[in-house]
mmCIF file with all atom_site columns, C-alpha atoms in Angstrom:
data_model
loop_
_atom_site.group_PDB
_atom_site.id
_atom_site.type_symbol
_atom_site.label_atom_id
_atom_site.label_alt_id
_atom_site.label_comp_id
_atom_site.label_asym_id
_atom_site.label_entity_id
_atom_site.label_seq_id
_atom_site.pdbx_PDB_ins_code
_atom_site.Cartn_x
_atom_site.Cartn_y
_atom_site.Cartn_z
_atom_site.occupancy
_atom_site.B_iso_or_equiv
_atom_site.pdbx_formal_charge
_atom_site.auth_seq_id
_atom_site.auth_comp_id
_atom_site.auth_asym_id
_atom_site.auth_atom_id
_atom_site.pdbx_PDB_model_num
ATOM 1   C CA . UNK A 1 1   ? 0.000   0.000  0.000   1.00 43.00 ? 1   UNK A CA 1
ATOM 2   C CA . UNK A 1 2   ? 1.319   3.401  -0.883  1.00 50.00 ? 2   UNK A CA 1
ATOM 3   C CA . UNK A 1 3   ? 1.771   5.762  2.015   1.00 55.00 ? 3   UNK A CA 1
ATOM 4   C CA . UNK A 1 4   ? 1.103   9.432  2.485   1.00 61.00 ? 4   UNK A CA 1
ATOM 5   C CA . UNK A 1 5   ? 4.565   10.136 3.883   1.00 64.00 ? 5   UNK A CA 1
ATOM 6   C CA . UNK A 1 6   ? 7.768   9.218  2.022   1.00 61.00 ? 6   UNK A CA 1
ATOM 7   C CA . UNK A 1 7   ? 10.145  6.956  3.898   1.00 57.00 ? 7   UNK A CA 1
ATOM 8   C CA . UNK A 1 8   ? 12.892  9.594  3.724   1.00 56.00 ? 8   UNK A CA 1
ATOM 9   C CA . UNK A 1 9   ? 10.883  11.820 6.035   1.00 63.00 ? 9   UNK A CA 1
ATOM 10  C CA . UNK A 1 10  ? 10.619  9.130  8.691   1.00 58.00 ? 10  UNK A CA 1
ATOM 11  C CA . UNK A 1 11  ? 14.260  8.217  9.087   1.00 51.00 ? 11  UNK A CA 1
ATOM 12  C CA . UNK A 1 12  ? 16.500  9.590  11.783  1.00 49.00 ? 12  UNK A CA 1
ATOM 13  C CA . UNK A 1 13  ? 16.817  13.246 12.694  1.00 49.00 ? 13  UNK A CA 1
ATOM 14  C CA . UNK A 1 14  ? 16.931  14.789 9.184   1.00 55.00 ? 14  UNK A CA 1
ATOM 15  C CA . UNK A 1 15  ? 20.558  15.652 9.919   1.00 54.00 ? 15  UNK A CA 1
ATOM 16  C CA . UNK A 1 16  ? 19.609  18.855 11.693  1.00 54.00 ? 16  UNK A CA 1
ATOM 17  C CA . UNK A 1 17  ? 21.336  20.570 14.587  1.00 54.00 ? 17  UNK A CA 1
ATOM 18  C CA . UNK A 1 18  ? 19.323  20.493 17.842  1.00 53.00 ? 18  UNK A CA 1
ATOM 19  C CA . UNK A 1 19  ? 18.521  24.216 17.618  1.00 52.00 ? 19  UNK A CA 1
ATOM 20  C CA . UNK A 1 20  ? 17.046  23.821 14.125  1.00 53.00 ? 20  UNK A CA 1
ATOM 21  C CA . UNK A 1 21  ? 14.989  20.842 15.252  1.00 53.00 ? 21  UNK A CA 1
ATOM 22  C CA . UNK A 1 22  ? 13.303  22.859 17.993  1.00 63.00 ? 22  UNK A CA 1
ATOM 23  C CA . UNK A 1 23  ? 11.740  25.355 15.568  1.00 79.00 ? 23  UNK A CA 1
ATOM 24  C CA . UNK A 1 24  ? 8.300   24.943 14.011  1.00 92.00 ? 24  UNK A CA 1
ATOM 25  C CA . UNK A 1 25  ? 8.404   23.380 10.586  1.00 97.00 ? 25  UNK A CA 1
ATOM 26  C CA . UNK A 1 26  ? 6.055   23.361 7.598   1.00 98.00 ? 26  UNK A CA 1
ATOM 27  C CA . UNK A 1 27  ? 5.007   20.169 5.876   1.00 98.00 ? 27  UNK A CA 1
ATOM 28  C CA . UNK A 1 28  ? 3.969   20.800 2.273   1.00 98.00 ? 28  UNK A CA 1
ATOM 29  C CA . UNK A 1 29  ? 2.374   17.941 0.369   1.00 97.00 ? 29  UNK A CA 1
ATOM 30  C CA . UNK A 1 30  ? 1.891   18.479 -3.364  1.00 98.00 ? 30  UNK A CA 1
ATOM 31  C CA . UNK A 1 31  ? -0.715  16.046 -4.719  1.00 97.00 ? 31  UNK A CA 1
ATOM 32  C CA . UNK A 1 32  ? -0.685  14.842 -8.304  1.00 96.00 ? 32  UNK A CA 1
ATOM 33  C CA . UNK A 1 33  ? -4.366  13.932 -8.522  1.00 96.00 ? 33  UNK A CA 1
ATOM 34  C CA . UNK A 1 34  ? -5.446  11.469 -11.237 1.00 94.00 ? 34  UNK A CA 1
ATOM 35  C CA . UNK A 1 35  ? -8.326  12.538 -13.477 1.00 93.00 ? 35  UNK A CA 1
ATOM 36  C CA . UNK A 1 36  ? -11.622 12.034 -11.660 1.00 93.00 ? 36  UNK A CA 1
ATOM 37  C CA . UNK A 1 37  ? -10.018 11.270 -8.276  1.00 96.00 ? 37  UNK A CA 1
ATOM 38  C CA . UNK A 1 38  ? -10.438 14.648 -6.596  1.00 96.00 ? 38  UNK A CA 1
ATOM 39  C CA . UNK A 1 39  ? -13.136 13.634 -4.095  1.00 96.00 ? 39  UNK A CA 1
ATOM 40  C CA . UNK A 1 40  ? -11.510 10.295 -3.113  1.00 96.00 ? 40  UNK A CA 1
ATOM 41  C CA . UNK A 1 41  ? -8.230  12.164 -2.620  1.00 97.00 ? 41  UNK A CA 1
ATOM 42  C CA . UNK A 1 42  ? -9.896  14.704 -0.323  1.00 97.00 ? 42  UNK A CA 1
ATOM 43  C CA . UNK A 1 43  ? -11.481 11.869 1.702   1.00 97.00 ? 43  UNK A CA 1
ATOM 44  C CA . UNK A 1 44  ? -8.073  10.164 1.959   1.00 96.00 ? 44  UNK A CA 1
ATOM 45  C CA . UNK A 1 45  ? -6.542  13.452 3.105   1.00 97.00 ? 45  UNK A CA 1
ATOM 46  C CA . UNK A 1 46  ? -9.314  13.902 5.699   1.00 97.00 ? 46  UNK A CA 1
ATOM 47  C CA . UNK A 1 47  ? -8.633  10.472 7.208   1.00 97.00 ? 47  UNK A CA 1
ATOM 48  C CA . UNK A 1 48  ? -4.925  11.298 7.478   1.00 96.00 ? 48  UNK A CA 1
ATOM 49  C CA . UNK A 1 49  ? -5.696  14.755 8.907   1.00 97.00 ? 49  UNK A CA 1
ATOM 50  C CA . UNK A 1 50  ? -8.036  13.296 11.537  1.00 97.00 ? 50  UNK A CA 1
ATOM 51  C CA . UNK A 1 51  ? -5.250  10.973 12.705  1.00 97.00 ? 51  UNK A CA 1
ATOM 52  C CA . UNK A 1 52  ? -2.416  13.517 12.607  1.00 97.00 ? 52  UNK A CA 1
ATOM 53  C CA . UNK A 1 53  ? -4.388  16.314 14.286  1.00 97.00 ? 53  UNK A CA 1
ATOM 54  C CA . UNK A 1 54  ? -4.597  14.209 17.465  1.00 97.00 ? 54  UNK A CA 1
ATOM 55  C CA . UNK A 1 55  ? -0.816  13.724 17.696  1.00 98.00 ? 55  UNK A CA 1
ATOM 56  C CA . UNK A 1 56  ? 1.563   15.747 19.920  1.00 98.00 ? 56  UNK A CA 1
ATOM 57  C CA . UNK A 1 57  ? 3.195   18.693 18.158  1.00 98.00 ? 57  UNK A CA 1
ATOM 58  C CA . UNK A 1 58  ? 0.434   19.235 15.585  1.00 98.00 ? 58  UNK A CA 1
ATOM 59  C CA . UNK A 1 59  ? -0.263  22.950 15.052  1.00 98.00 ? 59  UNK A CA 1
ATOM 60  C CA . UNK A 1 60  ? -2.459  23.413 11.970  1.00 97.00 ? 60  UNK A CA 1
ATOM 61  C CA . UNK A 1 61  ? -3.185  22.284 8.435   1.00 98.00 ? 61  UNK A CA 1
ATOM 62  C CA . UNK A 1 62  ? -4.799  23.718 5.318   1.00 97.00 ? 62  UNK A CA 1
ATOM 63  C CA . UNK A 1 63  ? -5.790  21.814 2.185   1.00 98.00 ? 63  UNK A CA 1
ATOM 64  C CA . UNK A 1 64  ? -5.722  24.077 -0.891  1.00 98.00 ? 64  UNK A CA 1
ATOM 65  C CA . UNK A 1 65  ? -7.717  23.258 -4.022  1.00 98.00 ? 65  UNK A CA 1
ATOM 66  C CA . UNK A 1 66  ? -6.884  24.890 -7.349  1.00 98.00 ? 66  UNK A CA 1
ATOM 67  C CA . UNK A 1 67  ? -9.458  27.349 -8.693  1.00 97.00 ? 67  UNK A CA 1
ATOM 68  C CA . UNK A 1 68  ? -8.885  26.207 -12.275 1.00 95.00 ? 68  UNK A CA 1
ATOM 69  C CA . UNK A 1 69  ? -9.301  22.540 -13.284 1.00 93.00 ? 69  UNK A CA 1
ATOM 70  C CA . UNK A 1 70  ? -6.223  22.622 -15.538 1.00 92.00 ? 70  UNK A CA 1
ATOM 71  C CA . UNK A 1 71  ? -3.768  23.545 -12.776 1.00 95.00 ? 71  UNK A CA 1
ATOM 72  C CA . UNK A 1 72  ? -0.884  21.064 -12.683 1.00 95.00 ? 72  UNK A CA 1
ATOM 73  C CA . UNK A 1 73  ? -1.434  20.318 -8.978  1.00 97.00 ? 73  UNK A CA 1
ATOM 74  C CA . UNK A 1 74  ? -5.107  20.288 -7.965  1.00 97.00 ? 74  UNK A CA 1
ATOM 75  C CA . UNK A 1 75  ? -4.477  19.833 -4.223  1.00 98.00 ? 75  UNK A CA 1
ATOM 76  C CA . UNK A 1 76  ? -1.656  21.146 -2.002  1.00 98.00 ? 76  UNK A CA 1
ATOM 77  C CA . UNK A 1 77  ? -1.589  20.709 1.757   1.00 98.00 ? 77  UNK A CA 1
ATOM 78  C CA . UNK A 1 78  ? 0.333   23.113 4.016   1.00 98.00 ? 78  UNK A CA 1
ATOM 79  C CA . UNK A 1 79  ? 0.655   22.038 7.676   1.00 98.00 ? 79  UNK A CA 1
ATOM 80  C CA . UNK A 1 80  ? 2.640   23.403 10.612  1.00 98.00 ? 80  UNK A CA 1
ATOM 81  C CA . UNK A 1 81  ? 4.260   21.147 13.216  1.00 98.00 ? 81  UNK A CA 1
ATOM 82  C CA . UNK A 1 82  ? 6.130   21.956 16.403  1.00 97.00 ? 82  UNK A CA 1
ATOM 83  C CA . UNK A 1 83  ? 9.330   20.301 15.153  1.00 96.00 ? 83  UNK A CA 1
ATOM 84  C CA . UNK A 1 84  ? 10.594  17.814 12.566  1.00 95.00 ? 84  UNK A CA 1
ATOM 85  C CA . UNK A 1 85  ? 10.743  15.157 15.325  1.00 95.00 ? 85  UNK A CA 1
ATOM 86  C CA . UNK A 1 86  ? 7.103   15.712 16.321  1.00 96.00 ? 86  UNK A CA 1
ATOM 87  C CA . UNK A 1 87  ? 6.008   15.301 12.716  1.00 96.00 ? 87  UNK A CA 1
ATOM 88  C CA . UNK A 1 88  ? 8.209   12.255 12.174  1.00 95.00 ? 88  UNK A CA 1
ATOM 89  C CA . UNK A 1 89  ? 6.841   10.545 15.281  1.00 97.00 ? 89  UNK A CA 1
ATOM 90  C CA . UNK A 1 90  ? 3.254   11.268 14.227  1.00 97.00 ? 90  UNK A CA 1
ATOM 91  C CA . UNK A 1 91  ? 3.894   10.036 10.694  1.00 95.00 ? 91  UNK A CA 1
ATOM 92  C CA . UNK A 1 92  ? 5.429   6.822  12.013  1.00 96.00 ? 92  UNK A CA 1
ATOM 93  C CA . UNK A 1 93  ? 2.387   6.220  14.190  1.00 97.00 ? 93  UNK A CA 1
ATOM 94  C CA . UNK A 1 94  ? 0.095   6.879  11.228  1.00 95.00 ? 94  UNK A CA 1
ATOM 95  C CA . UNK A 1 95  ? 1.994   4.370  9.075   1.00 92.00 ? 95  UNK A CA 1
ATOM 96  C CA . UNK A 1 96  ? 1.672   1.745  11.793  1.00 95.00 ? 96  UNK A CA 1
ATOM 97  C CA . UNK A 1 97  ? -1.935  2.357  12.779  1.00 95.00 ? 97  UNK A CA 1
ATOM 98  C CA . UNK A 1 98  ? -3.960  4.012  10.002  1.00 91.00 ? 98  UNK A CA 1
ATOM 99  C CA . UNK A 1 99  ? -5.233  1.597  7.389   1.00 88.00 ? 99  UNK A CA 1
ATOM 100 C CA . UNK A 1 100 ? -6.714  3.904  4.778   1.00 90.00 ? 100 UNK A CA 1
ATOM 101 C CA . UNK A 1 101 ? -5.317  3.331  1.268   1.00 90.00 ? 101 UNK A CA 1
ATOM 102 C CA . UNK A 1 102 ? -4.913  6.283  -1.120  1.00 92.00 ? 102 UNK A CA 1
ATOM 103 C CA . UNK A 1 103 ? -6.930  6.343  -4.363  1.00 94.00 ? 103 UNK A CA 1
ATOM 104 C CA . UNK A 1 104 ? -5.321  4.345  -7.202  1.00 95.00 ? 104 UNK A CA 1
ATOM 105 C CA . UNK A 1 105 ? -2.765  6.363  -9.131  1.00 95.00 ? 105 UNK A CA 1
ATOM 106 C CA . UNK A 1 106 ? -2.467  9.161  -6.585  1.00 96.00 ? 106 UNK A CA 1
ATOM 107 C CA . UNK A 1 107 ? 1.058   10.580 -6.405  1.00 95.00 ? 107 UNK A CA 1
ATOM 108 C CA . UNK A 1 108 ? 2.293   13.107 -3.875  1.00 92.00 ? 108 UNK A CA 1
ATOM 109 C CA . UNK A 1 109 ? 5.477   14.931 -3.021  1.00 95.00 ? 109 UNK A CA 1
ATOM 110 C CA . UNK A 1 110 ? 5.711   15.607 0.719   1.00 96.00 ? 110 UNK A CA 1
ATOM 111 C CA . UNK A 1 111 ? 8.639   17.412 2.335   1.00 97.00 ? 111 UNK A CA 1
ATOM 112 C CA . UNK A 1 112 ? 9.439   19.521 5.386   1.00 98.00 ? 112 UNK A CA 1
ATOM 113 C CA . UNK A 1 113 ? 10.182  23.192 4.794   1.00 98.00 ? 113 UNK A CA 1
ATOM 114 C CA . UNK A 1 114 ? 11.253  26.341 6.578   1.00 97.00 ? 114 UNK A CA 1
ATOM 115 C CA . UNK A 1 115 ? 10.211  29.874 5.638   1.00 96.00 ? 115 UNK A CA 1
ATOM 116 C CA . UNK A 1 116 ? 13.360  31.533 4.274   1.00 96.00 ? 116 UNK A CA 1
ATOM 117 C CA . UNK A 1 117 ? 11.850  34.761 2.875   1.00 95.00 ? 117 UNK A CA 1
ATOM 118 C CA . UNK A 1 118 ? 8.635   36.683 3.407   1.00 93.00 ? 118 UNK A CA 1
ATOM 119 C CA . UNK B 2 1   ? 12.045  34.930 -21.827 1.00 43.00 ? 1   UNK B CA 1
ATOM 120 C CA . UNK B 2 2   ? 10.184  32.612 -19.513 1.00 50.00 ? 2   UNK B CA 1
ATOM 121 C CA . UNK B 2 3   ? 7.832   34.270 -17.088 1.00 54.00 ? 3   UNK B CA 1
ATOM 122 C CA . UNK B 2 4   ? 7.007   33.643 -13.463 1.00 60.00 ? 4   UNK B CA 1
ATOM 123 C CA . UNK B 2 5   ? 3.256   33.549 -14.059 1.00 63.00 ? 5   UNK B CA 1
ATOM 124 C CA . UNK B 2 6   ? 1.657   31.185 -16.590 1.00 60.00 ? 6   UNK B CA 1
ATOM 125 C CA . UNK B 2 7   ? -0.455  32.844 -19.268 1.00 57.00 ? 7   UNK B CA 1
ATOM 126 C CA . UNK B 2 8   ? -3.538  30.912 -18.149 1.00 56.00 ? 8   UNK B CA 1
ATOM 127 C CA . UNK B 2 9   ? -3.548  32.847 -14.896 1.00 63.00 ? 9   UNK B CA 1
ATOM 128 C CA . UNK B 2 10  ? -3.603  36.187 -16.679 1.00 58.00 ? 10  UNK B CA 1
ATOM 129 C CA . UNK B 2 11  ? -6.547  35.662 -18.995 1.00 51.00 ? 11  UNK B CA 1
ATOM 130 C CA . UNK B 2 12  ? -10.038 36.851 -18.222 1.00 49.00 ? 12  UNK B CA 1
ATOM 131 C CA . UNK B 2 13  ? -11.862 36.351 -14.950 1.00 49.00 ? 13  UNK B CA 1
ATOM 132 C CA . UNK B 2 14  ? -10.942 32.684 -14.270 1.00 55.00 ? 14  UNK B CA 1
ATOM 133 C CA . UNK B 2 15  ? -14.603 31.865 -14.926 1.00 53.00 ? 15  UNK B CA 1
ATOM 134 C CA . UNK B 2 16  ? -15.586 32.687 -11.367 1.00 54.00 ? 16  UNK B CA 1
ATOM 135 C CA . UNK B 2 17  ? -18.831 34.104 -10.053 1.00 54.00 ? 17  UNK B CA 1
ATOM 136 C CA . UNK B 2 18  ? -18.499 37.649 -8.644  1.00 53.00 ? 18  UNK B CA 1
ATOM 137 C CA . UNK B 2 19  ? -18.925 36.438 -5.034  1.00 52.00 ? 19  UNK B CA 1
ATOM 138 C CA . UNK B 2 20  ? -16.046 33.969 -5.413  1.00 54.00 ? 20  UNK B CA 1
ATOM 139 C CA . UNK B 2 21  ? -13.860 36.650 -6.932  1.00 53.00 ? 21  UNK B CA 1
ATOM 140 C CA . UNK B 2 22  ? -14.247 38.911 -3.908  1.00 64.00 ? 22  UNK B CA 1
ATOM 141 C CA . UNK B 2 23  ? -12.669 36.416 -1.493  1.00 79.00 ? 23  UNK B CA 1
ATOM 142 C CA . UNK B 2 24  ? -8.959  36.272 -0.682  1.00 92.00 ? 24  UNK B CA 1
ATOM 143 C CA . UNK B 2 25  ? -7.087  33.745 -2.743  1.00 97.00 ? 25  UNK B CA 1
ATOM 144 C CA . UNK B 2 26  ? -3.822  31.855 -2.300  1.00 98.00 ? 26  UNK B CA 1
ATOM 145 C CA . UNK B 2 27  ? -1.172  31.759 -5.007  1.00 98.00 ? 27  UNK B CA 1
ATOM 146 C CA . UNK B 2 28  ? 1.038   28.687 -4.665  1.00 98.00 ? 28  UNK B CA 1
ATOM 147 C CA . UNK B 2 29  ? 4.125   28.492 -6.862  1.00 97.00 ? 29  UNK B CA 1
ATOM 148 C CA . UNK B 2 30  ? 5.963   25.149 -6.872  1.00 98.00 ? 30  UNK B CA 1
ATOM 149 C CA . UNK B 2 31  ? 9.524   25.618 -8.151  1.00 97.00 ? 31  UNK B CA 1
ATOM 150 C CA . UNK B 2 32  ? 11.415  22.835 -9.886  1.00 96.00 ? 32  UNK B CA 1
ATOM 151 C CA . UNK B 2 33  ? 14.917  24.153 -9.153  1.00 96.00 ? 33  UNK B CA 1
ATOM 152 C CA . UNK B 2 34  ? 17.783  22.917 -11.373 1.00 94.00 ? 34  UNK B CA 1
ATOM 153 C CA . UNK B 2 35  ? 20.833  21.492 -9.591  1.00 92.00 ? 35  UNK B CA 1
ATOM 154 C CA . UNK B 2 36  ? 22.997  24.333 -8.286  1.00 93.00 ? 36  UNK B CA 1
ATOM 155 C CA . UNK B 2 37  ? 20.441  27.068 -9.034  1.00 96.00 ? 37  UNK B CA 1
ATOM 156 C CA . UNK B 2 38  ? 18.997  27.538 -5.559  1.00 96.00 ? 38  UNK B CA 1
ATOM 157 C CA . UNK B 2 39  ? 20.511  30.955 -4.829  1.00 96.00 ? 39  UNK B CA 1
ATOM 158 C CA . UNK B 2 40  ? 19.791  32.441 -8.296  1.00 96.00 ? 40  UNK B CA 1
ATOM 159 C CA . UNK B 2 41  ? 16.216  31.193 -7.969  1.00 97.00 ? 41  UNK B CA 1
ATOM 160 C CA . UNK B 2 42  ? 15.827  32.889 -4.589  1.00 97.00 ? 42  UNK B CA 1
ATOM 161 C CA . UNK B 2 43  ? 17.193  36.152 -6.043  1.00 97.00 ? 43  UNK B CA 1
ATOM 162 C CA . UNK B 2 44  ? 14.756  35.869 -8.955  1.00 96.00 ? 44  UNK B CA 1
ATOM 163 C CA . UNK B 2 45  ? 11.930  35.280 -6.490  1.00 97.00 ? 45  UNK B CA 1
ATOM 164 C CA . UNK B 2 46  ? 13.013  38.305 -4.434  1.00 97.00 ? 46  UNK B CA 1
ATOM 165 C CA . UNK B 2 47  ? 12.887  40.580 -7.471  1.00 97.00 ? 47  UNK B CA 1
ATOM 166 C CA . UNK B 2 48  ? 9.377   39.376 -8.282  1.00 96.00 ? 48  UNK B CA 1
ATOM 167 C CA . UNK B 2 49  ? 8.301   39.691 -4.629  1.00 97.00 ? 49  UNK B CA 1
ATOM 168 C CA . UNK B 2 50  ? 9.615   43.260 -4.422  1.00 97.00 ? 50  UNK B CA 1
ATOM 169 C CA . UNK B 2 51  ? 7.504   44.199 -7.453  1.00 97.00 ? 51  UNK B CA 1
ATOM 170 C CA . UNK B 2 52  ? 4.350   42.337 -6.440  1.00 97.00 ? 52  UNK B CA 1
ATOM 171 C CA . UNK B 2 53  ? 4.402   43.504 -2.804  1.00 97.00 ? 53  UNK B CA 1
ATOM 172 C CA . UNK B 2 54  ? 3.884   47.093 -3.997  1.00 97.00 ? 54  UNK B CA 1
ATOM 173 C CA . UNK B 2 55  ? 0.752   46.258 -6.002  1.00 98.00 ? 55  UNK B CA 1
ATOM 174 C CA . UNK B 2 56  ? -2.861  46.775 -4.818  1.00 98.00 ? 56  UNK B CA 1
ATOM 175 C CA . UNK B 2 57  ? -4.425  43.699 -3.240  1.00 98.00 ? 57  UNK B CA 1
ATOM 176 C CA . UNK B 2 58  ? -1.163  42.118 -2.058  1.00 98.00 ? 58  UNK B CA 1
ATOM 177 C CA . UNK B 2 59  ? -1.538  40.611 1.435   1.00 98.00 ? 59  UNK B CA 1
ATOM 178 C CA . UNK B 2 60  ? 1.486   38.429 2.212   1.00 97.00 ? 60  UNK B CA 1
ATOM 179 C CA . UNK B 2 61  ? 3.975   35.912 0.867   1.00 98.00 ? 61  UNK B CA 1
ATOM 180 C CA . UNK B 2 62  ? 6.217   33.172 2.246   1.00 97.00 ? 62  UNK B CA 1
ATOM 181 C CA . UNK B 2 63  ? 9.003   31.374 0.398   1.00 98.00 ? 63  UNK B CA 1
ATOM 182 C CA . UNK B 2 64  ? 9.547   27.873 1.798   1.00 98.00 ? 64  UNK B CA 1
ATOM 183 C CA . UNK B 2 65  ? 12.847  26.025 1.352   1.00 98.00 ? 65  UNK B CA 1
ATOM 184 C CA . UNK B 2 66  ? 13.040  22.252 1.832   1.00 98.00 ? 66  UNK B CA 1
ATOM 185 C CA . UNK B 2 67  ? 15.012  21.044 4.863   1.00 97.00 ? 67  UNK B CA 1
ATOM 186 C CA . UNK B 2 68  ? 16.423  18.082 2.935   1.00 95.00 ? 68  UNK B CA 1
ATOM 187 C CA . UNK B 2 69  ? 18.357  18.573 -0.320  1.00 93.00 ? 69  UNK B CA 1
ATOM 188 C CA . UNK B 2 70  ? 16.702  15.577 -1.981  1.00 92.00 ? 70  UNK B CA 1
ATOM 189 C CA . UNK B 2 71  ? 13.160  16.914 -1.699  1.00 95.00 ? 71  UNK B CA 1
ATOM 190 C CA . UNK B 2 72  ? 11.459  16.908 -5.113  1.00 95.00 ? 72  UNK B CA 1
ATOM 191 C CA . UNK B 2 73  ? 10.584  20.626 -4.858  1.00 97.00 ? 73  UNK B CA 1
ATOM 192 C CA . UNK B 2 74  ? 13.268  22.707 -3.118  1.00 97.00 ? 74  UNK B CA 1
ATOM 193 C CA . UNK B 2 75  ? 11.269  25.966 -3.086  1.00 98.00 ? 75  UNK B CA 1
ATOM 194 C CA . UNK B 2 76  ? 7.528   26.575 -2.735  1.00 98.00 ? 76  UNK B CA 1
ATOM 195 C CA . UNK B 2 77  ? 5.997   30.036 -2.454  1.00 98.00 ? 77  UNK B CA 1
ATOM 196 C CA . UNK B 2 78  ? 2.639   30.599 -0.736  1.00 98.00 ? 78  UNK B CA 1
ATOM 197 C CA . UNK B 2 79  ? 1.141   34.092 -1.150  1.00 98.00 ? 79  UNK B CA 1
ATOM 198 C CA . UNK B 2 80  ? -2.230  35.596 -0.248  1.00 98.00 ? 80  UNK B CA 1
ATOM 199 C CA . UNK B 2 81  ? -4.002  38.144 -2.450  1.00 98.00 ? 81  UNK B CA 1
ATOM 200 C CA . UNK B 2 82  ? -7.191  40.092 -1.951  1.00 97.00 ? 82  UNK B CA 1
ATOM 201 C CA . UNK B 2 83  ? -8.842  38.525 -5.013  1.00 96.00 ? 83  UNK B CA 1
ATOM 202 C CA . UNK B 2 84  ? -7.984  36.686 -8.232  1.00 95.00 ? 84  UNK B CA 1
ATOM 203 C CA . UNK B 2 85  ? -8.460  39.973 -10.117 1.00 95.00 ? 85  UNK B CA 1
ATOM 204 C CA . UNK B 2 86  ? -5.986  41.836 -7.900  1.00 96.00 ? 86  UNK B CA 1
ATOM 205 C CA . UNK B 2 87  ? -3.381  39.143 -8.459  1.00 96.00 ? 87  UNK B CA 1
ATOM 206 C CA . UNK B 2 88  ? -4.042  38.987 -12.195 1.00 96.00 ? 88  UNK B CA 1
ATOM 207 C CA . UNK B 2 89  ? -3.674  42.749 -12.551 1.00 97.00 ? 89  UNK B CA 1
ATOM 208 C CA . UNK B 2 90  ? -0.416  42.734 -10.571 1.00 97.00 ? 90  UNK B CA 1
ATOM 209 C CA . UNK B 2 91  ? 0.964   39.831 -12.575 1.00 95.00 ? 91  UNK B CA 1
ATOM 210 C CA . UNK B 2 92  ? 0.125   41.578 -15.837 1.00 96.00 ? 92  UNK B CA 1
ATOM 211 C CA . UNK B 2 93  ? 1.954   44.693 -14.664 1.00 97.00 ? 93  UNK B CA 1
ATOM 212 C CA . UNK B 2 94  ? 4.937   42.585 -13.647 1.00 95.00 ? 94  UNK B CA 1
ATOM 213 C CA . UNK B 2 95  ? 5.074   40.924 -17.051 1.00 92.00 ? 95  UNK B CA 1
ATOM 214 C CA . UNK B 2 96  ? 5.023   44.313 -18.755 1.00 95.00 ? 96  UNK B CA 1
ATOM 215 C CA . UNK B 2 97  ? 7.453   46.143 -16.476 1.00 95.00 ? 97  UNK B CA 1
ATOM 216 C CA . UNK B 2 98  ? 9.817   43.761 -14.643 1.00 92.00 ? 98  UNK B CA 1
ATOM 217 C CA . UNK B 2 99  ? 12.765  42.664 -16.720 1.00 88.00 ? 99  UNK B CA 1
ATOM 218 C CA . UNK B 2 100 ? 14.423  40.049 -14.533 1.00 90.00 ? 100 UNK B CA 1
ATOM 219 C CA . UNK B 2 101 ? 14.924  36.711 -16.312 1.00 90.00 ? 101 UNK B CA 1
ATOM 220 C CA . UNK B 2 102 ? 14.660  33.449 -14.318 1.00 92.00 ? 102 UNK B CA 1
ATOM 221 C CA . UNK B 2 103 ? 17.738  31.208 -13.995 1.00 94.00 ? 103 UNK B CA 1
ATOM 222 C CA . UNK B 2 104 ? 18.229  28.863 -16.976 1.00 95.00 ? 104 UNK B CA 1
ATOM 223 C CA . UNK B 2 105 ? 16.248  25.647 -16.633 1.00 95.00 ? 105 UNK B CA 1
ATOM 224 C CA . UNK B 2 106 ? 14.012  26.863 -13.825 1.00 96.00 ? 106 UNK B CA 1
ATOM 225 C CA . UNK B 2 107 ? 10.511  25.405 -14.050 1.00 95.00 ? 107 UNK B CA 1
ATOM 226 C CA . UNK B 2 108 ? 7.576   26.382 -11.894 1.00 92.00 ? 108 UNK B CA 1
ATOM 227 C CA . UNK B 2 109 ? 3.931   25.505 -11.480 1.00 95.00 ? 109 UNK B CA 1
ATOM 228 C CA . UNK B 2 110 ? 1.902   28.503 -10.287 1.00 96.00 ? 110 UNK B CA 1
ATOM 229 C CA . UNK B 2 111 ? -1.837  28.399 -9.645  1.00 97.00 ? 111 UNK B CA 1
ATOM 230 C CA . UNK B 2 112 ? -4.491  30.117 -7.567  1.00 98.00 ? 112 UNK B CA 1
ATOM 231 C CA . UNK B 2 113 ? -6.048  28.114 -4.743  1.00 98.00 ? 113 UNK B CA 1
ATOM 232 C CA . UNK B 2 114 ? -8.712  28.286 -2.084  1.00 97.00 ? 114 UNK B CA 1
ATOM 233 C CA . UNK B 2 115 ? -8.565  26.578 1.311   1.00 96.00 ? 115 UNK B CA 1
ATOM 234 C CA . UNK B 2 116 ? -11.169 23.795 1.166   1.00 96.00 ? 116 UNK B CA 1
ATOM 235 C CA . UNK B 2 117 ? -10.342 21.931 4.413   1.00 95.00 ? 117 UNK B CA 1
ATOM 236 C CA . UNK B 2 118 ? -8.469  22.770 7.585   1.00 94.00 ? 118 UNK B CA 1
#
């Protein structure tokens, strides 16, 4: 079963210094939604959100849907977590406990980010 | 010269009803940064940000950089505008007036979004 979170995000400490790890971090998940799979993808996202929102270190999340149907990425999620470790722990728990498969053909690119300019 | 904003975003009214057009909208720009072009891409983004931030209807912007160097998308910008029309007008002005070329090979996927779940 394909998973919402890439394995690379779940391994170790992301190679960060302790100070960097203590800062809030943004998870951005760019969904490559197959034709006709918008609603199943949103339901899959909701199940993941319901699990993750109960985990320690969760701050907020926002699922963005494109206004135009020809946008390359129809859904993009932007979530804030207390630290990379808090997110990693929550994602590991979700992989172990949540048994909701994504819609067939759904691809996503999830990574942790920091705001570098505003 | 390649442009920061796809032509599709600049044409017409996006087919939206007037009520939808009056709501704030989120521009998300997913950058596909060529190897070694991170800093030139950030400088290109800064030049565009400096222009757009002076335009009517601009609310805010945040450039996110991936924590890990192997993330598929190294830079993702999330900006809020007063309305699709305000953003479209600003983007049209930028295309006409700002003469800063993007780094060679830079690809980006920009689209307007609304928050549909949180």
